[in-house]
Coordinates of C-alpha atoms in Angstrom, one line a residue:
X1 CA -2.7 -18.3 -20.2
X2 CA -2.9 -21.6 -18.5
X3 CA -5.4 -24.3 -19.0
X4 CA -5.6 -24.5 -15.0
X5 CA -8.9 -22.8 -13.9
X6 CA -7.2 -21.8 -10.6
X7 CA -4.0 -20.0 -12.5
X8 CA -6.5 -18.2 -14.6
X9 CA -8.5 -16.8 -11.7
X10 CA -5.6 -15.6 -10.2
X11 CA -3.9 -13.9 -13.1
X12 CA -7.0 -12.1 -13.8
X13 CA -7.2 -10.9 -10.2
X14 CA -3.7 -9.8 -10.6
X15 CA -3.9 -8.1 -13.5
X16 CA -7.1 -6.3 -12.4
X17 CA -5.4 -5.3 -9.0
X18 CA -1.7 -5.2 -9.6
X19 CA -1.7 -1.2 -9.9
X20 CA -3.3 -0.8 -7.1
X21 CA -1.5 -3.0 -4.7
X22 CA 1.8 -1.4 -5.7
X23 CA 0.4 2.1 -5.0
X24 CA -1.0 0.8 -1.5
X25 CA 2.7 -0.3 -1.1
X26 CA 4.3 2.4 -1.8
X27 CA 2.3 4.7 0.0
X28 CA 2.9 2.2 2.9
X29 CA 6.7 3.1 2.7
X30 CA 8.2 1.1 0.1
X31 CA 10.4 2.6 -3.2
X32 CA 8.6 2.1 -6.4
X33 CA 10.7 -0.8 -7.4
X34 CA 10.8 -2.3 -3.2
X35 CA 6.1 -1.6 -3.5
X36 CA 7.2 -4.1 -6.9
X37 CA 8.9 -6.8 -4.4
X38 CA 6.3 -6.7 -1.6
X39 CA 3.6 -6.9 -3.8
X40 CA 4.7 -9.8 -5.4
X41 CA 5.9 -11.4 -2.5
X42 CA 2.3 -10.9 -1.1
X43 CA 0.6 -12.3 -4.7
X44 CA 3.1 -15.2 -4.2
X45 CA 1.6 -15.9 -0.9
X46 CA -1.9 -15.6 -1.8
X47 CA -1.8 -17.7 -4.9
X48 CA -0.3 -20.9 -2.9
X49 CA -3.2 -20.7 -0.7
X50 CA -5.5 -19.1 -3.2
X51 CA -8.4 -21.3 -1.9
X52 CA -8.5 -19.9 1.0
X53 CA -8.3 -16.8 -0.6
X54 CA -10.6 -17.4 -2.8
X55 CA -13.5 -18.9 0.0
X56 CA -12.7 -15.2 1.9
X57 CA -15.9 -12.6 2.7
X58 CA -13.8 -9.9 0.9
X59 CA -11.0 -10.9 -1.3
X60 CA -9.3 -7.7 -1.2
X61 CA -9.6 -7.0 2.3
X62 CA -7.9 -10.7 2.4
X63 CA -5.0 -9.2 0.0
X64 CA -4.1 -6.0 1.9
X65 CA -3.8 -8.0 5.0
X66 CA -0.8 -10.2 3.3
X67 CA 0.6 -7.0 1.7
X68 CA 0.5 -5.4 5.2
X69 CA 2.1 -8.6 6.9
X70 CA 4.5 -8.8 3.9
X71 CA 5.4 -5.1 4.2
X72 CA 5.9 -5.7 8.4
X73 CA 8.3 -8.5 7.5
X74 CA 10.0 -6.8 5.2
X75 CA 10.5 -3.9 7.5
X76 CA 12.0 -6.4 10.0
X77 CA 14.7 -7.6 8.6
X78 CA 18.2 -6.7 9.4
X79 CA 19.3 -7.3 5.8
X80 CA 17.3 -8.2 2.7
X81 CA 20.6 -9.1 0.2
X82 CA 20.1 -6.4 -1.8
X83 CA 22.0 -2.9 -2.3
X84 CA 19.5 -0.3 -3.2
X85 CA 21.5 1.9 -6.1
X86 CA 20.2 5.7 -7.1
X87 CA 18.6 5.5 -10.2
X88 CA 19.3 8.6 -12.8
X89 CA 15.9 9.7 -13.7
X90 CA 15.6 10.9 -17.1
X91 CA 15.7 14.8 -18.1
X92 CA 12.2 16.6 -17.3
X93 CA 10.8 19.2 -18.3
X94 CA 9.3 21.7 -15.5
X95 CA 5.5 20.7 -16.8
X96 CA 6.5 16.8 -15.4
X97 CA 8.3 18.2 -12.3
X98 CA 5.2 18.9 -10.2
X99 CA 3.9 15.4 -9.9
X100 CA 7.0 14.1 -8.7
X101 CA 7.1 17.2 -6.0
X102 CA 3.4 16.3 -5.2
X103 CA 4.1 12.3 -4.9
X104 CA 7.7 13.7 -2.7
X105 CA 5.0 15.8 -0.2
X106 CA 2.4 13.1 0.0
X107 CA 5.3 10.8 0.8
X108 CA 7.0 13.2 3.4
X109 CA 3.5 13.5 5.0
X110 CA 2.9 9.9 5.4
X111 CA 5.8 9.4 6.6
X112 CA 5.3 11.6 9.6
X113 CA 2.4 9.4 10.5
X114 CA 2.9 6.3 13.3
X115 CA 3.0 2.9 11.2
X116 CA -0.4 2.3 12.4
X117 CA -2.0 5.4 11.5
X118 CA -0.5 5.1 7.4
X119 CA -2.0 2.0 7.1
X120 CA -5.0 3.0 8.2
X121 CA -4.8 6.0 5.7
X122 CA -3.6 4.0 2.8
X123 CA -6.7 1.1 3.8
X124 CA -9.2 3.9 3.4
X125 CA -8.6 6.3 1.2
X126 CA -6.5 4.2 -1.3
X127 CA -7.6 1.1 -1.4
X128 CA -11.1 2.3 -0.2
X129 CA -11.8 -0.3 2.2
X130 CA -14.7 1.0 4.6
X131 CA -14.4 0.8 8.3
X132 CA -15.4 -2.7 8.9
X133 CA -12.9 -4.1 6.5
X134 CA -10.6 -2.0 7.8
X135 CA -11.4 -3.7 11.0
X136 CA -11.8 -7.1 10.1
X137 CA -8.1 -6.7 8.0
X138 CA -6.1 -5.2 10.8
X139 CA -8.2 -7.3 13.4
X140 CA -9.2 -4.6 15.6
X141 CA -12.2 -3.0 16.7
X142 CA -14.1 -0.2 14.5
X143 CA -13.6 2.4 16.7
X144 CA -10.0 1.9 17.0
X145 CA -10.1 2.4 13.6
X146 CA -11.7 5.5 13.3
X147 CA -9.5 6.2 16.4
X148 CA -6.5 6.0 14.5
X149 CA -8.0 8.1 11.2
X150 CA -9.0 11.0 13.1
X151 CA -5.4 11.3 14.8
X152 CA -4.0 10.6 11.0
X153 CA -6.3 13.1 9.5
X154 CA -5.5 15.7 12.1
X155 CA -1.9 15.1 11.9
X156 CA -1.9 15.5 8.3
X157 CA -4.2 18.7 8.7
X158 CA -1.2 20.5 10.6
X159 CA 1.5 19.0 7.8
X160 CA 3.7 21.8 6.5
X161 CA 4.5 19.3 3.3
X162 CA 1.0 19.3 2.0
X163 CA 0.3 23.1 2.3
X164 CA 1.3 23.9 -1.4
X165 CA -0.9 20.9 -2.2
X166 CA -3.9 22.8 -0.7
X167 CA -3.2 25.7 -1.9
X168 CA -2.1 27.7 0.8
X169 CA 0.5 30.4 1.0

């Protein structure tokens, strides 16, 4: 670990939040190892301006809003230089089957959803953000939010994907 105060601060963060911040990524659209990318892209940005960062109301609010801009960029771009290659996933059994099916339907469902509606999803019930840092990170009014998660919710009600998930026939 470094000696520098600042660096310190900001590793821990990371490593408390890392996890998370990939999941929010991927749940916002990106492949496991692209959620990886943006994330860090995002953590790259934050540390270089860390005190500002650091002198925000809500940190993490402050963090999902650079993830979000990073993910928008990187959905922007024409061409990124990379190739993505399929990866060969290792033999399963049927036991470790079902949480890939589950993460496919979740995935299929969200991606039904307009742009802003996932990211309003993923804000609050991922990352847990309540309605006014939801607000405050995607700088629009409260009831746009709740707006946008009642349209989301209802959507997803009505998803086809997610009925196994609940349990119905």
């Amino acid at each position: 670990m470094s000696d520098d105060p600042v660096v310190a601060e900001f590793s821990e963060y990371v490593s408390l939040r890392w996890a998370r911040l990939v999941r929010s990524a991927v749940l916002l659209g990106c492949s496991p190892p692209e959620a990886e990318d943006v994330v860090q892209a995002a953590l790259t940005r934050c540390l270089v301006s860390w005190a500002k960062v650091r002198r925000a109301d809500d940190r993490d609010a402050y963090v999902h809003r650079v993830l979000i801009n990073t993910f928008t960029s990187s959905r922007r771009r024409r061409w990124t230089g990379e190739l993505p290659v399929a990866a060969t996933p290792e033999r399963l059994t049927d036991d470790e089957t079902a949480s890939y099916d589950d993460a496919d339907a979740v995935r299929r469902s969200l991606a039904r959803l307009s742009p802003d509606q996932r990211t309003a999803v993923v804000l609050r019930y991922y990352a847990h953000l309540s309605e006014q840092q939801m607000a405050n990170v995607l700088g629009v009014a409260p009831g746009t939010v709740k707006s946008r998660l009642s349209r989301a919710l209802k959507l997803l009600a009505d998803d086809p994907h997610l009925s196994d998930l609940r349990g119905a026939p």
